[in-house]
XYZ file of C-alpha atoms in Angstrom:
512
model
C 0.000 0.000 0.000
C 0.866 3.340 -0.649
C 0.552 6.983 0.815
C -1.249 8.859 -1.781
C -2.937 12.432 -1.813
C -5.333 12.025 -4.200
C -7.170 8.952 -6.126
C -4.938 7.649 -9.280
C -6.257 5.368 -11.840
C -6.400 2.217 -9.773
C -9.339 1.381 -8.096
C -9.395 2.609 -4.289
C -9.804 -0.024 -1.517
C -13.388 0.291 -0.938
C -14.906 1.614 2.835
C -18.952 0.479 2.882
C -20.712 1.432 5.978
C -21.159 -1.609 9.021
C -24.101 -3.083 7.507
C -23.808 -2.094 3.628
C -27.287 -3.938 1.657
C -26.117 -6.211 -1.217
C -26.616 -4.528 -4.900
C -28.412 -7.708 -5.907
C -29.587 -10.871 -4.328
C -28.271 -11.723 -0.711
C -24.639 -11.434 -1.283
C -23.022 -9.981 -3.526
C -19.219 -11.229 -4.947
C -16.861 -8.371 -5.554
C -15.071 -8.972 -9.142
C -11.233 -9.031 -9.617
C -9.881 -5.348 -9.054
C -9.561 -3.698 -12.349
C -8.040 -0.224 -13.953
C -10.149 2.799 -14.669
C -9.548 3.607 -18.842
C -7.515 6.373 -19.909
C -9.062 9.363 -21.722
C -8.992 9.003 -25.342
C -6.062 11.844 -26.881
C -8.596 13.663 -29.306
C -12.365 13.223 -30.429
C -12.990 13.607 -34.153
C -14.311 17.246 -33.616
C -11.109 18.262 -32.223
C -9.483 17.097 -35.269
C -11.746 18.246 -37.558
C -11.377 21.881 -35.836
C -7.662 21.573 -36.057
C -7.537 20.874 -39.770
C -9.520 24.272 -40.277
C -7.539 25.933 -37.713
C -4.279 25.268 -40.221
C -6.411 25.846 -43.489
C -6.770 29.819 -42.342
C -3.281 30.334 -41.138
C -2.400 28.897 -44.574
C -4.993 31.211 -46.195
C -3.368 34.632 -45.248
C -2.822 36.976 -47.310
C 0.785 38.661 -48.353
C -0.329 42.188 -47.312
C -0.833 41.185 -43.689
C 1.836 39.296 -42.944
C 3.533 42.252 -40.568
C 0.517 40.616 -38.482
C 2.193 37.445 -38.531
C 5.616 39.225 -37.563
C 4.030 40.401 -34.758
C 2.558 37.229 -33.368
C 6.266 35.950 -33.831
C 7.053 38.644 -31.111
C 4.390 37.587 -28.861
C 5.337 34.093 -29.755
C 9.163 34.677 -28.298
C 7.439 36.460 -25.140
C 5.557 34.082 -24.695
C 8.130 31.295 -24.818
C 10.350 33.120 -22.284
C 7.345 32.770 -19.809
C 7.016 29.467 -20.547
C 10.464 28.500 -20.199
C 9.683 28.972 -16.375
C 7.168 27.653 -16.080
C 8.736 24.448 -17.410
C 11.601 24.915 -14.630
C 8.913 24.673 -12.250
C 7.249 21.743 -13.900
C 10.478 20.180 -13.923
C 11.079 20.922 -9.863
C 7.628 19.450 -9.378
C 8.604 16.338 -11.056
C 11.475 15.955 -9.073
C 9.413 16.172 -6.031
C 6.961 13.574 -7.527
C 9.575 11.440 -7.951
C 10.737 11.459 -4.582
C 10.457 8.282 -2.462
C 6.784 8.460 -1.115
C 5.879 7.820 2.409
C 4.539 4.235 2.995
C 1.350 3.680 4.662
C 2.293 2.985 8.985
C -1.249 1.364 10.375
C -1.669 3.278 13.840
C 0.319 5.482 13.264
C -0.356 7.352 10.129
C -3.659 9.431 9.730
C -5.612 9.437 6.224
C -6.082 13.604 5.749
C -9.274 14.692 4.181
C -9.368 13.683 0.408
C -6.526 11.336 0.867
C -6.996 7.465 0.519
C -5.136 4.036 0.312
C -4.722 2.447 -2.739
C -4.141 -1.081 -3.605
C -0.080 -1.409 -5.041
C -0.319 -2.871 -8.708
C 0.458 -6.966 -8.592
C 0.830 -7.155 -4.972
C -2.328 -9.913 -5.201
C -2.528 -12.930 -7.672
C -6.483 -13.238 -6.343
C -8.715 -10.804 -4.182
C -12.546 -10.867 -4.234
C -15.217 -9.404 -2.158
C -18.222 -10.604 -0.226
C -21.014 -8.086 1.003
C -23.306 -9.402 3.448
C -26.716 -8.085 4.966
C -25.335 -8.409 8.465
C -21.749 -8.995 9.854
C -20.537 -12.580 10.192
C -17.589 -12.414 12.817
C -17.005 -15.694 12.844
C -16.683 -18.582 10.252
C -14.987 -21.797 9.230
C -13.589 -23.494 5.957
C -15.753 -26.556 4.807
C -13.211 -28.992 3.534
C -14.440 -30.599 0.215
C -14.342 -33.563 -2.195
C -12.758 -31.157 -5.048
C -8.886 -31.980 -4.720
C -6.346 -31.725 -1.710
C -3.977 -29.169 -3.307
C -5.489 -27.022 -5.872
C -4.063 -24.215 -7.771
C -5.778 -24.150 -10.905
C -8.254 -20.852 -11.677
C -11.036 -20.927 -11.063
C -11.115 -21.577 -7.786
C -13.788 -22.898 -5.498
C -14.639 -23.316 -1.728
C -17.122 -23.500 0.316
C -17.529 -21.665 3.714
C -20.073 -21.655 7.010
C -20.822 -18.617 8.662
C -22.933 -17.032 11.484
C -24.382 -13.743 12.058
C -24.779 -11.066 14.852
C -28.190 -9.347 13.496
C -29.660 -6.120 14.559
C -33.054 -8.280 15.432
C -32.371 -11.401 17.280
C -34.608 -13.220 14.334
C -32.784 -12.203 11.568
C -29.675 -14.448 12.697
C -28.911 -17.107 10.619
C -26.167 -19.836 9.825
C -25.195 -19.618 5.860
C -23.869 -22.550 4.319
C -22.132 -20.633 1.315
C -20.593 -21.849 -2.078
C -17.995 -19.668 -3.580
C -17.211 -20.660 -7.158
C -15.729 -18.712 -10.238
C -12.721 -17.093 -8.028
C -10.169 -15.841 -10.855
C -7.316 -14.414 -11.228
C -6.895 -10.744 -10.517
C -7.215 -8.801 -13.973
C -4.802 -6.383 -15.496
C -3.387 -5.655 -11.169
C -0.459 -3.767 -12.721
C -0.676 -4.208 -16.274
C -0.645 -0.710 -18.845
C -3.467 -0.081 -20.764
C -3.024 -0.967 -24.417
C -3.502 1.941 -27.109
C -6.349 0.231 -28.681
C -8.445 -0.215 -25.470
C -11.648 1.470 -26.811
C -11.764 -1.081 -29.553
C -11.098 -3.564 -27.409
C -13.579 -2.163 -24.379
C -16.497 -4.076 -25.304
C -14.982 -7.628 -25.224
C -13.104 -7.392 -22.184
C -16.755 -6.158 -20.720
C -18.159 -9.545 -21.890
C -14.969 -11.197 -20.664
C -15.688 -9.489 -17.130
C -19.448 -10.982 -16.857
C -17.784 -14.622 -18.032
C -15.275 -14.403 -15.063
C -17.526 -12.819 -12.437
C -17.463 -14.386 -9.174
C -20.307 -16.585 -8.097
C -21.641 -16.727 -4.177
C -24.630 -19.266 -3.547
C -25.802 -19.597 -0.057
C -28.315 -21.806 2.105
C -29.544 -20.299 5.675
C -30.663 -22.044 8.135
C -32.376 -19.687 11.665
C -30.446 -19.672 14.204
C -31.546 -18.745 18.132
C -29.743 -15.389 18.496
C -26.214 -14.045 17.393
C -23.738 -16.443 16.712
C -20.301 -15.816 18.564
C -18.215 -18.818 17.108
C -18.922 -21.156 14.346
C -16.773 -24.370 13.692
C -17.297 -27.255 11.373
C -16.282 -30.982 11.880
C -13.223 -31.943 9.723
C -14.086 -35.253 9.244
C -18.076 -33.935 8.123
C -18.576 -30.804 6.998
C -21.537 -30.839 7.019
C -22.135 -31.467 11.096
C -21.649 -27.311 12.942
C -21.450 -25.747 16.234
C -21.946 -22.721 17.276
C -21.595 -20.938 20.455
C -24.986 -18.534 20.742
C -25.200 -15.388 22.997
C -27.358 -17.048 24.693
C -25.529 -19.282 26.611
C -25.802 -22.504 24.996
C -23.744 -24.452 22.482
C -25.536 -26.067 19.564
C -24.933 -28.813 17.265
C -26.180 -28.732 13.681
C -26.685 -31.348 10.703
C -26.569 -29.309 7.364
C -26.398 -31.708 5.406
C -29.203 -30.614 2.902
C -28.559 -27.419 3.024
C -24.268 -28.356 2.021
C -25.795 -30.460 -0.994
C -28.243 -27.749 -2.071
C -24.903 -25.629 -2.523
C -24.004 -28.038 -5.622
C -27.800 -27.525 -7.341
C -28.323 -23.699 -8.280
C -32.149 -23.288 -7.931
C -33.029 -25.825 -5.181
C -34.651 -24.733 -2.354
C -34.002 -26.085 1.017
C -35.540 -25.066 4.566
C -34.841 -22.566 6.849
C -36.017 -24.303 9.939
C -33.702 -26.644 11.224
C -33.736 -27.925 14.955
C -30.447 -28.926 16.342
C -29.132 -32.607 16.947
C -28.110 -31.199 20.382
C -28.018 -28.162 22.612
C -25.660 -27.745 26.049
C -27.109 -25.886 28.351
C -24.404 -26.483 31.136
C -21.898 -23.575 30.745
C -23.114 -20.599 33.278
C -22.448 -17.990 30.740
C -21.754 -17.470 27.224
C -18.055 -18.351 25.760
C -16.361 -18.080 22.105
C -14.118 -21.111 22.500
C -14.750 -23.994 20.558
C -12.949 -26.847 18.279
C -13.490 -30.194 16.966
C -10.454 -32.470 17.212
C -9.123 -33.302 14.162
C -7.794 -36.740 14.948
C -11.083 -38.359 16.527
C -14.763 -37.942 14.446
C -16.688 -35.707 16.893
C -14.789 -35.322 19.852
C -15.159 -31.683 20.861
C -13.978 -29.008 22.985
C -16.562 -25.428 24.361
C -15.557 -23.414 26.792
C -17.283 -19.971 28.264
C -16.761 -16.980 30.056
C -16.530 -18.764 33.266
C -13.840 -20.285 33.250
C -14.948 -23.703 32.276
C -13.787 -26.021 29.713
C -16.019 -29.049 28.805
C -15.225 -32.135 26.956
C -17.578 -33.576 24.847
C -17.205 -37.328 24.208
C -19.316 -38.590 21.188
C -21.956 -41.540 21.255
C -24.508 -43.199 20.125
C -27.228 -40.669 19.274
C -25.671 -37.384 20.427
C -22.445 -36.522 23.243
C -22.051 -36.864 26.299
C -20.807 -33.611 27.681
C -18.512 -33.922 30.772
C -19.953 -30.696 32.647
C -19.632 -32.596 36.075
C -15.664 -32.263 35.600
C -15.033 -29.851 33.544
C -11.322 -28.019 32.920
C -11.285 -25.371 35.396
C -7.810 -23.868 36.122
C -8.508 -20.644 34.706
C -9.267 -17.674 36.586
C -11.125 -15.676 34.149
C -12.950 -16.383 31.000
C -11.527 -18.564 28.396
C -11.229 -17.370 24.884
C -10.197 -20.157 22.929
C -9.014 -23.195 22.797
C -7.505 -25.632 19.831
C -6.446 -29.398 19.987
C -3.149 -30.043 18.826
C -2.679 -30.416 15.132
C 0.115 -32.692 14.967
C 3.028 -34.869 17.091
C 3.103 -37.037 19.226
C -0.233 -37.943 21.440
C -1.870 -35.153 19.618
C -5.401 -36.358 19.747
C -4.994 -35.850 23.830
C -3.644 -32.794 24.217
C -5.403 -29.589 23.949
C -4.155 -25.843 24.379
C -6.289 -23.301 25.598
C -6.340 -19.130 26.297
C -7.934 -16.869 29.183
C -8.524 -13.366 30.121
C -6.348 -13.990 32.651
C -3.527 -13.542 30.819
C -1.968 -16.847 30.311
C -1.631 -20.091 28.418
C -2.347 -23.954 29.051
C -1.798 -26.889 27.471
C -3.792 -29.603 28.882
C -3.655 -33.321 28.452
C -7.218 -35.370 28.540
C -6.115 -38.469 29.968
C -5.204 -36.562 33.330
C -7.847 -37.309 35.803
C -7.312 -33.682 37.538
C -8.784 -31.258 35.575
C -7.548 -27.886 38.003
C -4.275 -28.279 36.418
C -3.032 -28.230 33.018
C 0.232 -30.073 32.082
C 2.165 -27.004 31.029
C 0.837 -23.213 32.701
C 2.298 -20.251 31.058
C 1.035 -17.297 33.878
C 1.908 -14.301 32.335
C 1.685 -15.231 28.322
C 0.854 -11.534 27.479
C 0.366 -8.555 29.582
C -3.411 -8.249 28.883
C -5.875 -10.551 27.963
C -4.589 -13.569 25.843
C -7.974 -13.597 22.747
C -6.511 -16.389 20.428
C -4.163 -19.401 20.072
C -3.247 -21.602 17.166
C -0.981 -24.798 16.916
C 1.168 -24.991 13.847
C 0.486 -27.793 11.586
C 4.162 -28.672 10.764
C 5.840 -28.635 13.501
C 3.612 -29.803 16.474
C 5.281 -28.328 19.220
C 4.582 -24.673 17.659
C 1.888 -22.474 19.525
C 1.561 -18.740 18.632
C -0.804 -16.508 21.081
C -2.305 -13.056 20.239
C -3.262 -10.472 22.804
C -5.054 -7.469 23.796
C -2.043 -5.718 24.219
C -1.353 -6.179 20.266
C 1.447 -8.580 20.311
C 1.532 -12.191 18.996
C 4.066 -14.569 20.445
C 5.336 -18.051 19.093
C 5.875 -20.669 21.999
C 7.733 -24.097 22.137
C 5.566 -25.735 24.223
C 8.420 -28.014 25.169
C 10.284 -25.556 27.042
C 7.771 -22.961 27.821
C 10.233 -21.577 30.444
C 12.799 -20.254 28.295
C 9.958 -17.652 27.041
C 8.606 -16.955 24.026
C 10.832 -18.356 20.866
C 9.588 -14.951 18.608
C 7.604 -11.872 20.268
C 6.334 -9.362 18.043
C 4.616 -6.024 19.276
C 4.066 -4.791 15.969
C -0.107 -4.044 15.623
C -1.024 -0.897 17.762
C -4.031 -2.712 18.882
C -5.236 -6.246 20.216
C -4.786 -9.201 18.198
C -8.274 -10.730 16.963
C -7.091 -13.932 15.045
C -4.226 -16.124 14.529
C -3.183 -18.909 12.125
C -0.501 -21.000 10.386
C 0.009 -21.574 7.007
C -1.152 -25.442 6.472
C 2.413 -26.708 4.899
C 5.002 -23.770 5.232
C 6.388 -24.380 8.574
C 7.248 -20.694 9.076
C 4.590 -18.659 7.672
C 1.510 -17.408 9.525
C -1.062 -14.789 9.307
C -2.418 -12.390 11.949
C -5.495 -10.512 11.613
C -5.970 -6.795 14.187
C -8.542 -4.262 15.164
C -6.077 -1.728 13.744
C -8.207 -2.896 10.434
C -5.724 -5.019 8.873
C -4.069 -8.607 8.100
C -0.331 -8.907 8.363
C 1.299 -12.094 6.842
C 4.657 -13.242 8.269
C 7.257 -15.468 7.784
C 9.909 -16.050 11.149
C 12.471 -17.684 9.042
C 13.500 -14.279 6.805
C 16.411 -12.382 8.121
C 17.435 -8.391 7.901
C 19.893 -8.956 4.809
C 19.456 -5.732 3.660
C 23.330 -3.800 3.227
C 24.872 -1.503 4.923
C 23.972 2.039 3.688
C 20.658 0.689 2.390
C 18.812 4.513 1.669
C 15.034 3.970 3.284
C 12.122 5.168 1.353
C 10.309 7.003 4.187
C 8.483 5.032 6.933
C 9.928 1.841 5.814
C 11.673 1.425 9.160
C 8.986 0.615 10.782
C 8.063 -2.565 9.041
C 10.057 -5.285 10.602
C 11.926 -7.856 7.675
C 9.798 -10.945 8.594
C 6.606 -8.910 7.784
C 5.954 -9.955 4.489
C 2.384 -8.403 3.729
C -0.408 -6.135 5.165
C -3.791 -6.689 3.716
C -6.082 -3.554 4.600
C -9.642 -2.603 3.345
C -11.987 -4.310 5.672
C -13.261 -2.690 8.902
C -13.653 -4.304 12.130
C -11.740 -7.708 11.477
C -12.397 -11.084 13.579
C -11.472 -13.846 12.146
C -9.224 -15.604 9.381
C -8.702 -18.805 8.209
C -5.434 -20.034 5.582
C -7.892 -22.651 3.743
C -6.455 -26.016 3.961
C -7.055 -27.215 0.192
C -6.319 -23.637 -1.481
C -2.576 -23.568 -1.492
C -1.414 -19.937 0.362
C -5.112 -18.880 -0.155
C -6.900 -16.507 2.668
C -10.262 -15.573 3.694
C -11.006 -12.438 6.831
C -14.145 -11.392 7.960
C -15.149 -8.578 8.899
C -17.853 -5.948 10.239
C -17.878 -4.564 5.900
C -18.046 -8.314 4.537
C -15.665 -11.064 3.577
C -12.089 -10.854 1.610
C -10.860 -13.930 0.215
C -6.975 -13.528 -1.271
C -4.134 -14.700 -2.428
C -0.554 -12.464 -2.162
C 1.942 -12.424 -4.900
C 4.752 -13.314 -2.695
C 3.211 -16.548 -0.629
């Protein structure tokens, strides 16, 4: 991104009001970001007032051309005058041509008539998603469509909650997005015959327009958290702001997704509702190693474990995992290693870390306590996939810390105050080891990888505010408002998708 004080011809980053109404249908699927035309040099009656223009100067007659000696005067005047101004012209294009200030999130301030703009190529993929009400939390369906895909189009399928004005209007959306090309002409000139060429790259446009289909289902009040079982998509839960955990079969409404036109319906009772924690929560996650084994905990403290069986789960609310002292924000089994499908992390309010192991029969204390994690309230956790032992933590206090849970007491392996303001969502890039992504409520999403290294020379001039952008930073994705949660998807190689109070953004950057 770059520091600009006025709109150029690339498309500005869009800023739609909280709730922004879709242009048509439900949703609406921004295209590929494009670049506004150029003027055309002359129309014909320009030219046509030019040619007659020379046809009377050639026309003059021989007894007035002292007239034409005195316009040569003027002429020479007039060149002397603009000889300066074309020394200033020239200073201003120096000054133009200056370094320009790059774009500091929390600490720069946008002045009135000033904007950010999008830098050309910086995005092989980026589409838009504008939804009736905010969905602050959602989860990536895996699908039957390939494990590694990185053919265009691309297609994937997402569930979602929402946190409606009326408690009604909530819904879960089972969503299908399908027709996801390749950014178009991000950093490419416009050719000299573009008006010739304007009307087929329209119809080219509508060809490669993004699709969204979605199915709803009502859901009883806002929806704080939303996950999806690995091992079957189609099965949800969702934490409610009501109290109570539900669990949800989708199934018709996941198929529907495949069969444009078929209607499916809205009223959908779940397959089974916990009404055990004392207060609401955000923390939830299926295990990924064992079908529908399950983890919720609330703003009490309490962790439960629910054990799957025959017609439902049996929630263990007598004994729940209780060492916390304040509420517990999230919590994530262990993606990979050794005993993985027993050992759980979780987060708190209270400002530290846990790793727990289920087969302990005291649940008041966690194998591994890390007290003072962060200096403020600890909101989100995520093991890496790669290298099991990997936990990174993001806090109020902005920061975002990497942890070897092996030997939690030498401290954090990587600690990064960077964001001005506290950390909303974490996550790992599913098969680079040292790459992870980081969304903020500074209004952005900045991608990192801890294995680059400062190997810039000595002497290296700075292009103003570049300083302030550490070397493992490798890219800051801005444009949404009020950002909650992000997800790498696990089947879309280095692809993205954020949520936000404005919509969705799903992306992919040019340099992961």
């Amino acid at each position: 991104f770059r520091f600009t004080p006025a709109p150029a011809k690339r498309r500005p980053l869009p800023s739609p009001p909280a709730y922004l109404p879709p242009a048509r249908g439900f949703f609406e699927m921004a295209g590929p970001v494009k670049k506004r035309k150029q003027p055309a040099e002359a129309s014909s009656s320009d030219k046509k007032q030019k040619k007659e223009q020379q046809a009377q100067e050639a026309a003059v007659p021989a007894d007035e051309e002292w007239e034409d000696d005195d316009l040569e005067e003027d002429a020479e005047e007039e060149d002397i005058v603009d000889g300066d101004q074309e020394e200033d012209e020239e200073e201003d294009g120096d000054a133009q041509a200056a370094p320009k200030q790059i774009w500091r999130p929390g600490i720069d301030q946008l002045e009135e008539g000033e904007q950010l703009e999008e830098e050309p190529g910086t995005y092989d993929m980026l589409h838009r998603a504008q939804v009736e009400w905010p969905c602050l939390s959602f989860d990536v369906l895996r699908d039957d469509l390939g494990a590694q895909r990185t053919d265009y189009p691309m297609t994937a399928y997402v569930v979602a909650g929402t946190q409606a004005k009326e408690v009604a209007d909530n819904r879960l959306y089972m969503m299908k997005w399908s027709k996801l090309y390749k950014t178009l002409k991000d950093g490419k000139e416009d050719s000299e015959d573009e008006d010739e060429e304007s009307s087929e790259e329209e119809e080219e446009e509508d060809e490669h327009e993004a699709q969204l289909e979605y199915k709803g289902a009502a859901h009883p009040g806002g929806v704080n958290r939303v996950r999806s079982m690995p091992q079957a998509a189609h099965i949800v839960a969702s934490w409610s702001d009501s109290g109570k955990v539900h669990m949800w079969n989708l199934q018709a409404h996941r198929k529907a997704l495949d069969t444009p036109g078929q209607r499916v319906s809205t009223v959908v009772k779940p397959i089974h509702t916990c009404e055990s924690h004392k207060e609401e929560g955000f923390a939830l996650d299926f295990s990924p190693h064992e079908t529908g084994k399950f983890l919720s905990g609330s703003n009490d403290g309490a962790i439960y474990l629910w054990e799957p069986v025959a017609g439902g789960w049996n929630v263990g609310a007598e004994q729940p995992f209780s060492a916390h002292t304040s509420s517990v924000e999230d919590v994530q089994w262990r993606r990979t290693g050794a005993d993985s499908k027993h050992i759980f992390a979780s987060c708190s309010s209270d400002g530290s870390v846990r790793i727990w192991d289920v087969r302990e029969k005291n649940r008041k204390k966690s194998a591994v306590h890390i007290k003072d994690a962060h200096t403020s309230d600890v909101n989100v956790i995520s093991w890496s996939p790669c290298v099991g032992e990997l936990l990174v933590s993001g806090s109020d206090d902005g920061g975002f810390k990497i942890w070897d849970t092996r030997n939690t007491g030498a401290g954090a392996m990587a600690n990064f105050q960077w964001h001005r303001k506290p950390i909303t969502s974490v996550d790992w890039h599913p098969t680079d080891e040292t790459v992870l992504a980081v969304a903020s409520e500074d209004n952005s999403v900045s991608m990192w990888d801890m294995a680059v290294e400062d190997d810039r020379p000595e002497g290296h001039e700075e292009a103003p505010g570049e300083s302030h952008f550490p070397a493992q930073l490798l890219f800051l994705h801005m444009g949404q408002q009020d950002i909650k949660e992000l997800r790498f998807h696990p089947q879309l190689p280095s692809v993205c998708i954020s949520t936000s109070g404005t919509g969705f953004n799903i992306f992919k950057t040019c340099n992961i």
